[in-house]
Coordinates of C-alpha atoms in Angstrom, one line a residue:
M129 CA 26.5 -148.7 41.9
A130 CA 26.9 -147.9 45.8
A131 CA 30.0 -145.6 44.8
G132 CA 28.1 -143.7 42.2
T133 CA 24.9 -143.3 44.7
A134 CA 27.5 -141.8 47.3
A135 CA 28.8 -139.8 45.0
V136 CA 25.4 -138.1 44.2
L137 CA 24.7 -137.9 47.8
I138 CA 27.9 -135.7 48.8
P139 CA 26.8 -132.0 49.1
L140 CA 28.3 -129.9 46.1
H141 CA 27.4 -126.7 47.8
D142 CA 30.5 -127.1 50.3
H143 CA 33.0 -126.6 47.8
P144 CA 34.2 -123.2 46.5
Q145 CA 32.2 -121.0 43.9
D146 CA 35.4 -119.7 41.9
T147 CA 33.9 -117.9 38.9
A148 CA 36.6 -117.4 35.8
P149 CA 36.4 -117.1 31.9
A150 CA 34.4 -119.6 29.8
P151 CA 36.7 -122.1 27.4
A152 CA 38.2 -120.8 24.8
Q153 CA 35.4 -120.2 21.7
G154 CA 35.0 -121.4 18.5
P155 CA 34.5 -119.9 15.3
G156 CA 30.8 -118.6 15.2
R157 CA 30.1 -118.8 18.7
T158 CA 30.0 -115.8 21.0
T159 CA 29.5 -116.2 25.0
A160 CA 26.3 -115.5 26.2
G161 CA 26.2 -112.4 28.4
A162 CA 23.5 -111.0 30.8
A163 CA 21.3 -110.8 27.6
G164 CA 22.1 -114.1 26.7
A165 CA 20.5 -116.9 27.5
A166 CA 18.1 -117.2 30.8
G167 CA 20.0 -118.9 33.4
A168 CA 23.7 -118.8 31.6
E169 CA 26.5 -119.6 33.4
E170 CA 30.2 -119.6 33.1
F171 CA 32.9 -121.5 35.6
A172 CA 36.3 -122.6 35.9
E173 CA 37.8 -124.2 38.7
M174 CA 39.6 -127.3 40.4
Y175 CA 37.4 -129.8 41.8
R176 CA 38.9 -132.6 43.2
G177 CA 42.1 -132.3 41.3
R178 CA 40.4 -132.1 38.0
E179 CA 40.2 -129.1 36.1
I180 CA 36.4 -128.2 35.2
R181 CA 35.5 -125.4 32.8
G182 CA 31.9 -124.4 31.4
G183 CA 29.5 -122.1 30.1
V184 CA 26.9 -121.5 27.7
S185 CA 27.7 -120.2 24.3
V186 CA 25.3 -119.1 21.2
L187 CA 25.9 -120.3 18.1
V188 CA 25.3 -118.1 15.4
P189 CA 24.4 -119.5 11.8
A190 CA 26.4 -118.1 9.0
A191 CA 24.5 -115.8 6.6
G192 CA 23.9 -117.3 3.2
P193 CA 22.6 -116.0 -0.1
G194 CA 18.7 -115.2 0.2
S195 CA 18.8 -116.7 3.7
G196 CA 16.0 -115.7 5.9
A197 CA 15.9 -114.7 9.7
H198 CA 18.5 -116.4 11.7
H199 CA 18.2 -117.9 15.6
A200 CA 20.8 -117.8 17.9
E201 CA 21.2 -121.3 19.3
P202 CA 22.4 -121.6 22.9
V203 CA 25.4 -124.4 23.1
A204 CA 26.2 -126.1 26.9
E205 CA 29.8 -126.7 26.8
I206 CA 32.2 -128.3 29.7
R207 CA 35.4 -129.8 29.4
I208 CA 37.4 -132.1 32.3
D209 CA 40.9 -131.7 32.2
G210 CA 40.2 -130.2 28.6
R211 CA 38.7 -133.1 27.4
P212 CA 35.0 -132.2 25.8
L213 CA 32.0 -133.9 28.3
H214 CA 28.9 -134.1 26.1
V215 CA 26.3 -132.4 27.8
M216 CA 22.5 -131.9 26.8
R217 CA 19.9 -129.4 28.4
R218 CA 16.4 -131.2 29.0
A219 CA 13.3 -129.5 28.5
D220 CA 12.9 -128.7 32.3
G221 CA 16.0 -126.6 32.0
T222 CA 18.5 -129.3 33.7
Y223 CA 21.6 -130.7 32.4
L224 CA 22.3 -134.2 31.8
S225 CA 25.8 -135.5 30.3
D226 CA 27.2 -139.0 29.0
V227 CA 28.7 -139.7 31.9
T228 CA 25.5 -139.5 34.3
H229 CA 22.8 -139.7 32.0
Y230 CA 20.7 -141.3 34.2
E231 CA 20.4 -138.1 36.3
S232 CA 19.6 -134.5 35.6
F233 CA 21.5 -131.2 37.5
P234 CA 20.4 -127.5 37.4
T235 CA 23.6 -126.0 36.7
L236 CA 26.5 -127.0 34.4
R237 CA 28.9 -126.9 37.5
E238 CA 26.9 -129.1 39.4
T239 CA 27.0 -131.5 36.2
A240 CA 30.6 -131.2 35.8
R241 CA 31.1 -131.9 39.3
A242 CA 28.9 -135.1 39.3
A243 CA 30.8 -136.6 36.2
V244 CA 33.9 -135.9 38.0
D245 CA 32.5 -137.8 40.9
E246 CA 31.3 -140.6 38.7
L247 CA 34.8 -140.7 36.7
G248 CA 36.7 -141.3 39.9
T249 CA 40.6 -141.2 38.5
A250 CA 39.4 -142.3 35.1
R251 CA 39.9 -139.6 32.1
L252 CA 36.9 -139.0 29.4
A253 CA 37.8 -140.4 26.2
L254 CA 38.7 -138.0 23.3
P255 CA 36.0 -137.6 20.4
A256 CA 36.3 -139.8 17.9
S257 CA 37.4 -137.1 15.6
H258 CA 40.7 -137.3 17.9
H259 CA 41.7 -140.9 17.3
R260 CA 42.1 -141.0 13.9

């Protein structure tokens, strides 16, 4: 418990703010640009020896016959060493993850860094679909 608390208290702003393209996008997703989701961010960096990437994509539903108006849905994505970290956006605009589910953070980058701090040398488990 003390290690987790100490990791949260480490200032996150002392680390370089590298910016790079978001992770590869799947079908039906486009990168949220300046006209995209409010507060959208993309990042890719090495943090404490781990590769972290993240960004907000926009999921555009496929049009079907007789379908009405479609609403694009922003989807927050984080990967640590290529493995997906489940992340959710809270109503107040902050993010939380499976690893740090008792705390929320103002940006995806800070959410990813906090997860790395909490994981230490452990790796994220692969999603259930990869275990078959």
